Structure formats: C-alpha cells, structure tokens
Amino acid sequence: MLVIISDLHLTDGSSETIHQGTLRVFRERLRSLAYAASWRSGGIYKPITDLTVLLLGDIVDVLRSSQWLESGDGTALRPWSDSRHPDFVQKIDAITDATVAKNAVFFAMMRELHGTSIATVPPAAGGGRPALNGTDGRGVERIPVKVHTHYMTGNHDWYYHLPHSPYHAIRAKLVTAMGLENDPAQPFPHDLEEPAAAAIRRVLEEHRVFARHGDIYDSFNYEGNRDAASLGDAVVVDLVTRFAIEVKSALGDSLPQECLAGLNEIDNVRPLMMVPVWVGGLLRRTCPNPRQHRQIEEVWNGLVDQFIRIPFVSDHLGARRPFLNSEKLKLGLRLSKRLLRPEASRLLLFLQEKITSPAQSYSPYALEESAFTSRRAHFFVYGHTHRYEMVPLDSGYSPGGVVNSIYLNSGTWRPVHELTRFRPGREMFVGYNTMTYLAFFKDGERSGRTFESWSGSLAQSNPSA
C-alpha cells in the first residue's frame, strides 16, 4: 500500500500551521487503510506487512519564515542569495530547527509511524479471516505494519534538494525527526529520475503510479533549476510575508482584531495574486477608519516600489524569459498599488485570468508524461496547486481487463481562502480547512481495488455565530 500527501506547509510559527486535529484524523485513517488493504481479492484476509508514505513536496515550508526578514531592509539573506555561503546554510538550519520545534506533535507522529507503534492490524485466523479480539474468548495481539516514509521536494522546501555537503546535517535532522528513509547525504529528490529517488521510484512502479510535486508547470515558482530561487519566492518573502509584518509594526494594536486576524491569513489566499483583493476587501469590511486605510495603502505601495528595485526581481522583470510573462506581472504590481479602490480589484481579477496557467487543472500535463505515453503508469499524481482533483485520462482493455488512467492532485492540509464566483468585484472570500490523502494498492489489496482518494473540507469557526 502506498499513501501520498503533500503541501502541509509546516512553518516555524511565522504563519498559521496545520490544525492538530488533522493529525489525529490522518493517524486513524492510516490504521483503517492498513486493515482495509489486508483484505484481498476474493474476500481473503491476509495482513499487509508494510506500507509506504510519500511526502510529495512542500511539507516543511522554509520559504514562509519571517527569519528571512530579520534585518527588514531588503538587504538581508534571501532565497536567491548564495546557497553555499555559511550564513545561508545557517539560515536554513535555523528555520528547520524552529519548524521541527513548532510542529513537535506532527514530527512525533511520523516517528511513531516509523517505529510501528501506530499502524497495526489483526493477525490472520483460519479460513482467510482476521483473528479479532474475543473470537476465541481471549485477546489477540495485533501485528505491527512497517511504515516506510520518503520525502520529495517542492518549491517551498527546495533547499533540501541542494547537493552541497553542509546540507547533509540539515537533512539528517529531518530524517531523524520524521523517521524518513531518505539518505541525508543525498539531496531529497525533486524528480523521479534522480539517483536519490531510486527507492521511491521502485515503490511507485509497483503501484503503477507516477508522481511529482508539479511546480515545474508553474513558471513563477520554477525556472528550470530546482536548486535556485524563482520570482515566486521573492513575492512570498518580500511582499506577502513582509506586508503583514510592516502593517503590524506601523499600526500595531490600533487595528481592529478582526483586521489583524485577516492579515495573518494572507499567505493562505489562493492564488497569491489575489492578496491585494483580499486586503482591500478586508479593510472595507473590518476597518472603518479612512486614515488607517491610507496608512496601510502607503505600506503596500512602499513595499511594491522596494520590491521592484530588488536586483533579483528587477533582473527577472527586465529580462525576456520565455517561461515568465514579466510584463503582465509588472502591470499587476502597478494595479495593486491602488488596492483600496474597487476598480483595482476588477482589473486584478481580469489580469489573474491572463497570468495563471492556461489550464485551471494540471491534468493536461499528465498526458505529456512519458509514463503516460508508454502506459508504464496508470495513476498520475501532482501536488502544488492546493486543489484536490480526480480527472479520468484514458480507459482501455488489456488481457487482465479494463485499464483506467487517472490524474489526481493531492491537495493540501492548510487553510484556504478563495474568492467567491458570484460578483467577484465585491471582494468576498470563503475560508475553509482542508485535508487530502491518496492511497494506492497492489497484489489484490483492498479487495482488488487499485486506489482511493479522500479530500475533506471543514468550515472555519465563525466568531459571530
């Protein structure tokens, strides 16, 4: 059995992390899945002995840390600084340590999984049935299921893909903290063709699965080299993260509590380009003071001006890169400087449709994977978009019966805020908590079924209710 999750975005506390209740749900679901997988085709019970959990990128979120902004003047270390420099290595090390400490419950759960203290199943009795407690008047000791956990990187944790020797010790901390089977002396893989992905590739092939994080199809977050920063990194650090910090510094406790809480959520707005729309609508709903509106607008405008002057950013915006439409981004930044005016929202909404991937779904990219054209895989899994999907790709016949090809997106475990479709110019968003996991089976597991996917949404609490 293979279980895939992605996009947990565990932070060092700089922004909201996943709810602890989500961890309890996942732990219980793994137990249930292990038992269900032990039922084989023909109704025969045969306990599984091991399962694999694949963490498909953006698990530890190094990018969304306020530690990148410690100097606050735009000259501190940034994701695009020299990754070999000792100060850069120390920064990644410090963020990793803080993230492990902040999310101690999650890391403890992962270690327990690796230690087989959580995933257990009943032993088999005669006649291909499970030996359940009480069937013969006495208790039955459950069988531990060995859990193998592997880590692949995405665009918020690409630092663990860096090959330089100082990162071995940093990766070793995650290996220990989570019970990973990755070799810390090798980069955590980003692509299945990398040597470090050999064990992951073998498990995926056994389950007829192809998987990647999916950031390679997002030109703002991947520019052809996963050992280097992208323009999306700059947007997260020097606009999204820095904006909330600067507003709190300038206005402090004078803002209404609901407004401050909303500012803490801006990194959960999807897509990120809608952050100015979120802020504009937030202020109009929660902050009746026009003077504070102007102050916040001045903070944003100042950050946009500074952002454009950052050499890394100006180089990207000035260069003609086939994979990045810099002119549309520059227009979006100029429009965002009018974030408190309703017409700015309408223009940004229009621009959003023009900048993002032409396909709302990443499923068309799966049709171009060699694993699809060669029919080596039946299931194609991406993460990155934070939006769970299941899209049928193809169906055909083989000597063994019908063969279906399916695209699945592994969603996220983070809160999400999305702009409403009805009259979007009103700048109204709906927020909810999500959790998605995917499971794949082989050798007749799960009564002969080959996959199952679960994606749940939980409404956020309403303080006024």
Tab-separated table of C-alpha atoms in Angstrom:
chain	number	residue	atom	x	y	z
A	1	MET	CA	0.000	0.000	0.000
A	2	LEU	CA	1.169	3.495	-0.871
A	3	VAL	CA	-0.161	6.720	0.693
A	4	ILE	CA	0.656	10.156	-0.760
A	5	ILE	CA	0.226	13.542	0.919
A	6	SER	CA	1.663	16.931	0.038
A	7	ASP	CA	1.603	20.657	0.740
A	8	LEU	CA	1.375	20.564	4.518
A	9	HIS	CA	3.442	23.778	4.662
A	10	LEU	CA	4.632	23.318	8.224
A	11	THR	CA	6.107	26.643	9.342
A	12	ASP	CA	8.250	27.915	12.177
A	13	GLY	CA	5.269	29.855	13.517
A	14	SER	CA	5.602	32.807	11.160
A	15	SER	CA	2.190	31.882	9.749
A	16	GLU	CA	-0.605	29.507	10.734
A	17	THR	CA	0.309	25.851	10.597
A	18	ILE	CA	-1.965	22.807	10.281
A	19	HIS	CA	-4.538	22.062	12.955
A	20	GLN	CA	-3.518	19.284	15.351
A	21	GLY	CA	-6.910	17.618	14.851
A	22	THR	CA	-5.893	16.942	11.259
A	23	LEU	CA	-3.025	14.806	12.512
A	24	ARG	CA	-5.336	12.674	14.627
A	25	VAL	CA	-7.631	12.117	11.655
A	26	PHE	CA	-4.713	11.081	9.435
A	27	ARG	CA	-3.363	8.672	12.053
A	28	GLU	CA	-6.752	6.973	12.391
A	29	ARG	CA	-7.185	6.816	8.633
A	30	LEU	CA	-3.821	5.074	8.240
A	31	ARG	CA	-4.929	2.457	10.736
A	32	SER	CA	-8.165	1.910	8.828
A	33	LEU	CA	-6.380	1.795	5.487
A	34	ALA	CA	-3.891	-0.805	6.709
A	35	TYR	CA	-6.762	-3.054	7.816
A	36	ALA	CA	-8.753	-2.488	4.611
A	37	ALA	CA	-5.682	-3.226	2.481
A	38	SER	CA	-5.268	-6.559	4.277
A	39	TRP	CA	-8.476	-7.814	2.669
A	40	ARG	CA	-7.508	-9.271	-0.689
A	41	SER	CA	-9.363	-10.193	-3.855
A	42	GLY	CA	-11.850	-12.982	-3.281
A	43	GLY	CA	-12.622	-11.871	0.257
A	44	ILE	CA	-9.439	-13.370	1.739
A	45	TYR	CA	-7.829	-11.673	4.733
A	46	LYS	CA	-4.005	-11.553	4.530
A	47	PRO	CA	-2.329	-8.901	6.703
A	48	ILE	CA	-0.086	-6.435	4.918
A	49	THR	CA	3.395	-6.247	6.407
A	50	ASP	CA	4.427	-2.798	5.282
A	51	LEU	CA	3.186	0.416	3.698
A	52	THR	CA	4.852	3.470	2.225
A	53	VAL	CA	4.033	7.128	2.905
A	54	LEU	CA	5.326	9.535	0.255
A	55	LEU	CA	5.586	13.194	1.246
A	56	LEU	CA	5.247	14.886	-2.148
A	57	GLY	CA	6.792	18.288	-1.522
A	58	ASP	CA	6.159	21.498	0.428
A	59	ILE	CA	5.969	19.617	3.712
A	60	VAL	CA	8.391	21.839	5.648
A	61	ASP	CA	7.874	25.410	4.459
A	62	VAL	CA	11.261	27.122	4.616
A	63	LEU	CA	10.078	29.979	2.423
A	64	ARG	CA	7.269	31.282	4.642
A	65	SER	CA	9.538	32.202	7.537
A	66	SER	CA	9.904	35.720	8.899
A	67	GLN	CA	13.536	34.834	9.604
A	68	TRP	CA	14.282	35.884	6.020
A	69	LEU	CA	13.277	39.414	7.066
A	70	GLU	CA	15.284	39.804	10.223
A	71	SER	CA	17.021	42.980	9.055
A	72	GLY	CA	13.836	44.297	7.437
A	73	ASP	CA	15.669	46.463	4.918
A	74	GLY	CA	15.659	44.206	1.879
A	75	THR	CA	19.414	43.569	2.109
A	76	ALA	CA	19.349	40.502	4.374
A	77	LEU	CA	19.807	36.961	3.161
A	78	ARG	CA	17.114	35.922	0.732
A	79	PRO	CA	16.242	32.633	-1.002
A	80	TRP	CA	18.220	33.804	-4.045
A	81	SER	CA	21.409	34.505	-2.055
A	82	ASP	CA	24.448	32.248	-2.428
A	83	SER	CA	23.275	28.892	-1.101
A	84	ARG	CA	26.879	27.839	-0.417
A	85	HIS	CA	27.537	30.751	1.930
A	86	PRO	CA	27.786	29.660	5.594
A	87	ASP	CA	25.248	32.323	6.625
A	88	PHE	CA	22.719	30.935	4.140
A	89	VAL	CA	23.263	27.395	5.400
A	90	GLN	CA	22.827	28.653	8.959
A	91	LYS	CA	19.554	30.350	7.974
A	92	ILE	CA	18.126	27.126	6.539
A	93	ASP	CA	19.323	25.244	9.596
A	94	ALA	CA	17.675	27.730	11.977
A	95	ILE	CA	14.354	27.698	10.104
A	96	THR	CA	14.387	23.901	10.043
A	97	ASP	CA	15.053	23.695	13.788
A	98	ALA	CA	12.287	26.179	14.548
A	99	THR	CA	9.815	24.341	12.312
A	100	VAL	CA	10.539	20.984	13.941
A	101	ALA	CA	10.073	22.547	17.387
A	102	LYS	CA	6.841	24.339	16.410
A	103	ASN	CA	5.300	21.184	14.951
A	104	ALA	CA	6.500	18.720	17.571
A	105	VAL	CA	3.222	16.764	17.528
A	106	PHE	CA	3.415	16.107	13.787
A	107	PHE	CA	7.039	15.008	13.879
A	108	ALA	CA	6.381	12.774	16.882
A	109	MET	CA	3.509	11.124	14.996
A	110	MET	CA	5.736	10.483	11.985
A	111	ARG	CA	8.430	8.941	14.195
A	112	GLU	CA	5.825	6.715	15.826
A	113	LEU	CA	4.650	5.592	12.416
A	114	HIS	CA	8.187	4.639	11.519
A	115	GLY	CA	8.513	2.806	14.846
A	116	THR	CA	5.392	0.720	14.014
A	117	SER	CA	3.632	1.774	17.227
A	118	ILE	CA	0.616	3.192	15.404
A	119	ALA	CA	-0.094	1.123	12.285
A	120	THR	CA	-1.127	-2.397	13.360
A	121	VAL	CA	-3.560	-4.990	12.001
A	122	PRO	CA	-5.109	-8.195	13.386
A	123	PRO	CA	-3.336	-11.446	12.525
A	124	ALA	CA	-4.968	-13.934	10.193
A	125	ALA	CA	-7.031	-16.798	11.560
A	126	GLY	CA	-8.065	-19.973	9.800
A	127	GLY	CA	-10.131	-19.749	6.637
A	128	GLY	CA	-8.669	-16.427	5.493
A	129	ARG	CA	-10.382	-14.461	8.210
A	130	PRO	CA	-8.913	-11.985	10.750
A	131	ALA	CA	-8.383	-13.096	14.346
A	132	LEU	CA	-10.366	-10.411	16.103
A	133	ASN	CA	-10.410	-9.788	19.813
A	134	GLY	CA	-12.957	-12.022	21.513
A	135	THR	CA	-13.452	-14.530	18.687
A	136	ASP	CA	-11.956	-17.294	20.794
A	137	GLY	CA	-12.567	-15.801	24.228
A	138	ARG	CA	-9.178	-14.182	24.629
A	139	GLY	CA	-7.295	-11.156	23.320
A	140	VAL	CA	-5.270	-11.224	20.149
A	141	GLU	CA	-2.006	-9.366	19.745
A	142	ARG	CA	-2.074	-7.142	16.673
A	143	ILE	CA	0.649	-7.288	14.024
A	144	PRO	CA	2.759	-4.146	13.502
A	145	VAL	CA	2.864	-2.798	9.960
A	146	LYS	CA	6.241	-1.407	8.929
A	147	VAL	CA	5.902	2.143	7.631
A	148	HIS	CA	8.443	3.466	5.117
A	149	THR	CA	8.402	7.246	4.737
A	150	HIS	CA	10.063	9.113	1.852
A	151	TYR	CA	10.378	12.835	1.156
A	152	MET	CA	10.337	14.587	-2.236
A	153	THR	CA	10.749	18.357	-2.529
A	154	GLY	CA	8.610	21.134	-3.999
A	155	ASN	CA	9.048	24.881	-4.387
A	156	HIS	CA	8.800	25.848	-0.691
A	157	ASP	CA	11.265	23.233	0.557
A	158	TRP	CA	13.679	23.083	-2.395
A	159	TYR	CA	16.566	23.893	-0.058
A	160	TYR	CA	16.645	20.238	0.987
A	161	HIS	CA	17.427	19.420	-2.643
A	162	LEU	CA	20.712	21.341	-2.526
A	163	PRO	CA	23.650	18.959	-3.032
A	164	HIS	CA	26.296	20.816	-1.006
A	165	SER	CA	27.739	18.876	1.925
A	166	PRO	CA	26.659	21.384	4.655
A	167	TYR	CA	23.040	20.411	3.908
A	168	HIS	CA	23.657	16.781	4.797
A	169	ALA	CA	23.418	17.588	8.511
A	170	ILE	CA	20.247	19.641	7.984
A	171	ARG	CA	18.564	16.819	6.086
A	172	ALA	CA	19.701	14.416	8.796
A	173	LYS	CA	17.648	16.393	11.314
A	174	LEU	CA	14.504	15.813	9.246
A	175	VAL	CA	15.366	12.158	8.715
A	176	THR	CA	15.601	11.729	12.485
A	177	ALA	CA	12.590	13.937	13.284
A	178	MET	CA	10.265	12.090	10.886
A	179	GLY	CA	11.800	8.644	10.607
A	180	LEU	CA	12.485	9.158	6.911
A	181	GLU	CA	14.223	6.545	4.785
A	182	ASN	CA	15.907	9.210	2.664
A	183	ASP	CA	19.691	9.225	2.711
A	184	PRO	CA	20.629	12.650	4.182
A	185	ALA	CA	23.916	12.582	2.277
A	186	GLN	CA	21.906	12.842	-0.954
A	187	PRO	CA	19.518	15.625	-1.965
A	188	PHE	CA	15.890	14.919	-1.179
A	189	PRO	CA	14.720	14.229	-4.761
A	190	HIS	CA	12.566	16.573	-6.795
A	191	ASP	CA	12.303	14.335	-9.862
A	192	LEU	CA	11.912	10.566	-10.066
A	193	GLU	CA	14.832	10.264	-12.474
A	194	GLU	CA	17.312	11.472	-9.864
A	195	PRO	CA	19.568	8.798	-8.298
A	196	ALA	CA	18.257	9.648	-4.816
A	197	ALA	CA	14.742	8.720	-5.950
A	198	ALA	CA	15.557	5.072	-6.715
A	199	ALA	CA	13.671	3.644	-3.712
A	200	ILE	CA	10.697	5.948	-4.298
A	201	ARG	CA	10.612	5.097	-7.989
A	202	ARG	CA	10.568	1.378	-7.209
A	203	VAL	CA	7.568	1.677	-4.876
A	204	LEU	CA	5.676	3.903	-7.325
A	205	GLU	CA	6.284	1.486	-10.185
A	206	GLU	CA	4.961	-1.391	-8.073
A	207	HIS	CA	1.724	0.554	-7.647
A	208	ARG	CA	1.663	1.830	-11.282
A	209	VAL	CA	1.919	5.422	-10.022
A	210	PHE	CA	3.848	8.398	-11.392
A	211	ALA	CA	4.283	11.354	-9.042
A	212	ARG	CA	5.874	14.785	-8.965
A	213	HIS	CA	5.209	17.938	-6.940
A	214	GLY	CA	4.005	19.799	-10.050
A	215	ASP	CA	5.829	23.097	-9.571
A	216	ILE	CA	7.638	22.596	-12.869
A	217	TYR	CA	4.385	23.615	-14.591
A	218	ASP	CA	4.259	26.947	-12.740
A	219	SER	CA	6.678	29.419	-14.315
A	220	PHE	CA	6.517	31.798	-11.349
A	221	ASN	CA	7.695	29.089	-8.967
A	222	TYR	CA	10.093	27.094	-11.134
A	223	GLU	CA	12.557	28.430	-13.670
A	224	GLY	CA	14.259	25.300	-14.886
A	225	ASN	CA	16.558	24.701	-11.905
A	226	ARG	CA	15.239	23.322	-8.610
A	227	ASP	CA	18.449	24.360	-6.855
A	228	ALA	CA	17.661	28.031	-7.391
A	229	ALA	CA	15.026	30.525	-6.293
A	230	SER	CA	12.201	31.753	-8.505
A	231	LEU	CA	10.289	35.011	-8.734
A	232	GLY	CA	7.539	33.401	-6.664
A	233	ASP	CA	9.993	33.146	-3.761
A	234	ALA	CA	10.501	36.898	-3.868
A	235	VAL	CA	6.752	37.543	-3.906
A	236	VAL	CA	6.229	35.359	-0.824
A	237	VAL	CA	9.119	36.812	1.192
A	238	ASP	CA	9.231	40.488	0.223
A	239	LEU	CA	5.546	41.154	-0.429
A	240	VAL	CA	3.256	38.650	1.283
A	241	THR	CA	5.226	37.901	4.457
A	242	ARG	CA	6.759	41.338	4.783
A	243	PHE	CA	3.471	43.195	4.298
A	244	ALA	CA	1.801	41.725	7.386
A	245	ILE	CA	4.907	42.442	9.456
A	246	GLU	CA	5.167	46.051	8.254
A	247	VAL	CA	1.475	46.782	8.847
A	248	LYS	CA	1.640	45.469	12.400
A	249	SER	CA	4.794	47.481	13.011
A	250	ALA	CA	3.242	50.696	11.677
A	251	LEU	CA	-0.252	50.424	13.207
A	252	GLY	CA	0.141	47.823	15.912
A	253	ASP	CA	-2.856	47.245	18.155
A	254	SER	CA	-4.778	50.214	16.752
A	255	LEU	CA	-6.278	47.981	14.052
A	256	PRO	CA	-9.451	46.015	14.874
A	257	GLN	CA	-8.736	42.451	15.954
A	258	GLU	CA	-10.669	41.021	13.001
A	259	CYS	CA	-8.475	43.005	10.638
A	260	LEU	CA	-5.252	41.794	12.288
A	261	ALA	CA	-6.507	38.217	12.115
A	262	GLY	CA	-7.240	38.662	8.408
A	263	LEU	CA	-3.724	39.939	7.746
A	264	ASN	CA	-2.376	36.763	9.341
A	265	GLU	CA	-4.257	34.772	6.713
A	266	ILE	CA	-2.937	36.413	3.560
A	267	ASP	CA	-0.494	33.605	2.835
A	268	ASN	CA	-3.467	31.226	2.635
A	269	VAL	CA	-5.173	33.256	-0.116
A	270	ARG	CA	-5.270	31.380	-3.417
A	271	PRO	CA	-3.951	32.379	-5.851
A	272	LEU	CA	-1.363	34.696	-4.260
A	273	MET	CA	-2.040	37.360	-6.855
A	274	MET	CA	-5.399	37.880	-5.145
A	275	VAL	CA	-3.717	39.122	-1.947
A	276	PRO	CA	-4.357	42.820	-2.812
A	277	VAL	CA	-8.015	41.975	-3.481
A	278	TRP	CA	-8.181	40.183	-0.137
A	279	VAL	CA	-6.594	43.120	1.696
A	280	GLY	CA	-8.833	45.689	0.024
A	281	GLY	CA	-11.971	43.752	0.862
A	282	LEU	CA	-10.723	43.017	4.384
A	283	LEU	CA	-10.189	46.686	5.152
A	284	ARG	CA	-13.554	47.712	3.774
A	285	ARG	CA	-15.265	45.095	5.962
A	286	THR	CA	-13.308	45.342	9.201
A	287	CYS	CA	-11.585	48.710	9.406
A	288	PRO	CA	-13.858	51.791	9.273
A	289	ASN	CA	-11.027	54.298	9.812
A	290	PRO	CA	-10.111	56.016	6.478
A	291	ARG	CA	-6.816	57.220	7.925
A	292	GLN	CA	-5.754	53.661	8.670
A	293	HIS	CA	-6.779	52.680	5.159
A	294	ARG	CA	-4.399	55.263	3.765
A	295	GLN	CA	-1.593	54.169	6.072
A	296	ILE	CA	-1.956	50.547	5.037
A	297	GLU	CA	-2.101	51.502	1.380
A	298	GLU	CA	1.096	53.509	1.846
A	299	VAL	CA	2.784	50.474	3.407
A	300	TRP	CA	1.803	48.289	0.438
A	301	ASN	CA	2.795	50.898	-2.139
A	302	GLY	CA	6.161	51.350	-0.477
A	303	LEU	CA	6.767	47.610	-0.472
A	304	VAL	CA	5.848	47.320	-4.163
A	305	ASP	CA	8.317	50.111	-5.011
A	306	GLN	CA	11.040	48.427	-2.964
A	307	PHE	CA	10.170	45.023	-4.405
A	308	ILE	CA	10.626	46.179	-7.987
A	309	ARG	CA	14.039	47.638	-7.108
A	310	ILE	CA	15.365	44.388	-5.626
A	311	PRO	CA	18.111	43.350	-8.104
A	312	PHE	CA	16.867	39.754	-8.309
A	313	VAL	CA	13.352	40.985	-9.100
A	314	SER	CA	14.353	43.764	-11.487
A	315	ASP	CA	16.528	41.302	-13.392
A	316	HIS	CA	13.566	38.970	-13.813
A	317	LEU	CA	11.145	41.719	-14.747
A	318	GLY	CA	13.569	43.235	-17.236
A	319	ALA	CA	14.655	40.023	-18.904
A	320	ARG	CA	12.801	38.394	-21.755
A	321	ARG	CA	12.268	34.917	-20.402
A	322	PRO	CA	10.118	32.526	-22.423
A	323	PHE	CA	8.718	30.903	-19.283
A	324	LEU	CA	7.733	34.108	-17.459
A	325	ASN	CA	5.336	36.815	-18.636
A	326	SER	CA	7.037	39.668	-16.801
A	327	GLU	CA	5.004	42.420	-18.481
A	328	LYS	CA	1.754	41.097	-17.036
A	329	LEU	CA	3.312	40.777	-13.584
A	330	LYS	CA	4.586	44.360	-13.737
A	331	LEU	CA	1.113	45.520	-14.725
A	332	GLY	CA	-0.355	43.543	-11.827
A	333	LEU	CA	2.053	45.179	-9.389
A	334	ARG	CA	1.164	48.640	-10.653
A	335	LEU	CA	-2.544	47.920	-10.318
A	336	SER	CA	-2.055	46.513	-6.825
A	337	LYS	CA	-0.846	49.948	-5.681
A	338	ARG	CA	-4.482	51.008	-5.916
A	339	LEU	CA	-5.619	48.128	-3.717
A	340	LEU	CA	-8.210	50.168	-1.812
A	341	ARG	CA	-10.071	51.270	-4.918
A	342	PRO	CA	-12.787	48.953	-6.230
A	343	GLU	CA	-11.659	49.284	-9.837
A	344	ALA	CA	-8.291	47.798	-8.893
A	345	SER	CA	-9.992	44.569	-7.837
A	346	ARG	CA	-11.784	44.255	-11.152
A	347	LEU	CA	-8.571	44.810	-13.090
A	348	LEU	CA	-6.620	42.349	-10.967
A	349	LEU	CA	-9.316	39.735	-11.446
A	350	PHE	CA	-9.056	40.198	-15.204
A	351	LEU	CA	-5.262	40.031	-15.078
A	352	GLN	CA	-5.359	36.935	-12.896
A	353	GLU	CA	-7.101	35.066	-15.692
A	354	LYS	CA	-4.358	36.122	-18.113
A	355	ILE	CA	-1.306	35.381	-15.953
A	356	THR	CA	-2.034	31.982	-14.476
A	357	SER	CA	-1.631	28.664	-16.243
A	358	PRO	CA	-3.967	28.434	-19.250
A	359	ALA	CA	-5.390	25.268	-17.734
A	360	GLN	CA	-7.037	25.613	-14.343
A	361	SER	CA	-6.241	21.935	-13.892
A	362	TYR	CA	-2.754	20.491	-14.266
A	363	SER	CA	-4.245	17.286	-15.667
A	364	PRO	CA	-3.343	18.096	-19.312
A	365	TYR	CA	0.343	17.951	-18.344
A	366	ALA	CA	-0.097	14.348	-17.230
A	367	LEU	CA	-0.986	13.411	-20.807
A	368	GLU	CA	2.523	14.516	-21.832
A	369	GLU	CA	4.399	12.452	-19.253
A	370	SER	CA	6.408	9.607	-20.766
A	371	ALA	CA	4.915	7.319	-18.130
A	372	PHE	CA	1.524	8.034	-19.712
A	373	THR	CA	2.501	7.698	-23.364
A	374	SER	CA	4.315	4.424	-22.596
A	375	ARG	CA	1.449	3.288	-20.300
A	376	ARG	CA	4.001	2.429	-17.590
A	377	ALA	CA	1.787	4.161	-15.023
A	378	HIS	CA	-1.969	4.214	-14.511
A	379	PHE	CA	-2.093	6.989	-11.923
A	380	PHE	CA	-0.526	10.439	-12.213
A	381	VAL	CA	-0.194	12.446	-9.029
A	382	TYR	CA	0.789	16.105	-8.662
A	383	GLY	CA	0.552	18.471	-5.729
A	384	HIS	CA	1.384	22.204	-5.652
A	385	THR	CA	-1.973	23.720	-6.620
A	386	HIS	CA	-3.609	23.071	-3.206
A	387	ARG	CA	-6.707	21.934	-5.080
A	388	TYR	CA	-7.733	18.279	-4.916
A	389	GLU	CA	-8.714	16.803	-8.267
A	390	MET	CA	-9.523	13.463	-9.823
A	391	VAL	CA	-9.621	13.569	-13.623
A	392	PRO	CA	-10.106	10.494	-15.864
A	393	LEU	CA	-7.422	10.499	-18.556
A	394	ASP	CA	-7.975	7.316	-20.549
A	395	SER	CA	-9.513	3.860	-20.462
A	396	GLY	CA	-8.687	0.760	-22.422
A	397	TYR	CA	-8.564	-3.017	-22.394
A	398	SER	CA	-5.752	-5.428	-21.640
A	399	PRO	CA	-5.639	-9.219	-21.204
A	400	GLY	CA	-6.271	-8.579	-17.497
A	401	GLY	CA	-9.351	-6.447	-18.077
A	402	VAL	CA	-10.128	-2.735	-18.174
A	403	VAL	CA	-7.202	-0.380	-17.512
A	404	ASN	CA	-8.018	3.158	-16.417
A	405	SER	CA	-5.598	6.095	-16.369
A	406	ILE	CA	-6.394	8.781	-13.805
A	407	TYR	CA	-4.895	12.121	-12.773
A	408	LEU	CA	-5.052	13.009	-9.064
A	409	ASN	CA	-3.966	16.135	-7.232
A	410	SER	CA	-3.013	15.643	-3.597
A	411	GLY	CA	-4.424	18.994	-2.436
A	412	THR	CA	-3.206	20.462	0.850
A	413	TRP	CA	-3.659	20.338	4.605
A	414	ARG	CA	-3.632	24.106	5.033
A	415	PRO	CA	-6.488	26.584	5.383
A	416	VAL	CA	-7.571	28.053	2.055
A	417	HIS	CA	-9.296	31.353	1.223
A	418	GLU	CA	-10.843	31.615	-2.236
A	419	LEU	CA	-12.614	34.469	-3.967
A	420	THR	CA	-16.332	33.835	-4.461
A	421	ARG	CA	-17.534	33.323	-8.051
A	422	PHE	CA	-20.703	35.389	-7.659
A	423	ARG	CA	-19.931	39.066	-8.310
A	424	PRO	CA	-16.202	38.746	-7.502
A	425	GLY	CA	-15.854	42.526	-7.543
A	426	ARG	CA	-17.417	42.502	-4.057
A	427	GLU	CA	-14.073	41.050	-2.839
A	428	MET	CA	-15.723	38.346	-0.738
A	429	PHE	CA	-13.751	35.210	0.151
A	430	VAL	CA	-14.716	31.865	1.646
A	431	GLY	CA	-12.245	30.236	4.025
A	432	TYR	CA	-12.111	26.575	4.994
A	433	ASN	CA	-9.702	23.955	6.312
A	434	THR	CA	-8.798	21.058	4.064
A	435	MET	CA	-7.148	17.655	4.205
A	436	THR	CA	-6.393	15.310	1.307
A	437	TYR	CA	-4.628	11.966	1.064
A	438	LEU	CA	-4.355	9.428	-1.732
A	439	ALA	CA	-3.912	5.662	-1.348
A	440	PHE	CA	-2.847	3.061	-3.916
A	441	PHE	CA	-2.920	-0.720	-3.663
A	442	LYS	CA	-1.216	-3.702	-5.298
A	443	ASP	CA	-1.346	-7.515	-5.271
A	444	GLY	CA	-5.084	-7.663	-4.702
A	445	GLU	CA	-5.015	-5.393	-1.629
A	446	ARG	CA	-8.176	-3.506	-0.690
A	447	SER	CA	-10.313	-6.339	-2.123
A	448	GLY	CA	-8.743	-5.859	-5.545
A	449	ARG	CA	-9.261	-2.122	-5.778
A	450	THR	CA	-6.322	-0.099	-7.045
A	451	PHE	CA	-6.794	3.318	-5.433
A	452	GLU	CA	-8.883	5.503	-3.200
A	453	SER	CA	-8.733	9.224	-2.509
A	454	TRP	CA	-10.129	11.296	0.304
A	455	SER	CA	-10.438	15.051	0.461
A	456	GLY	CA	-12.308	16.715	3.276
A	457	SER	CA	-13.181	20.334	3.988
A	458	LEU	CA	-14.070	21.766	7.376
A	459	ALA	CA	-15.682	25.174	7.740
A	460	GLN	CA	-13.724	27.618	9.853
A	461	SER	CA	-15.277	28.685	13.122
A	462	ASN	CA	-17.394	31.813	12.923
A	463	PRO	CA	-16.669	34.111	15.888
A	464	SER	CA	-20.030	35.861	15.475
A	465	ALA	CA	-22.037	32.627	15.414
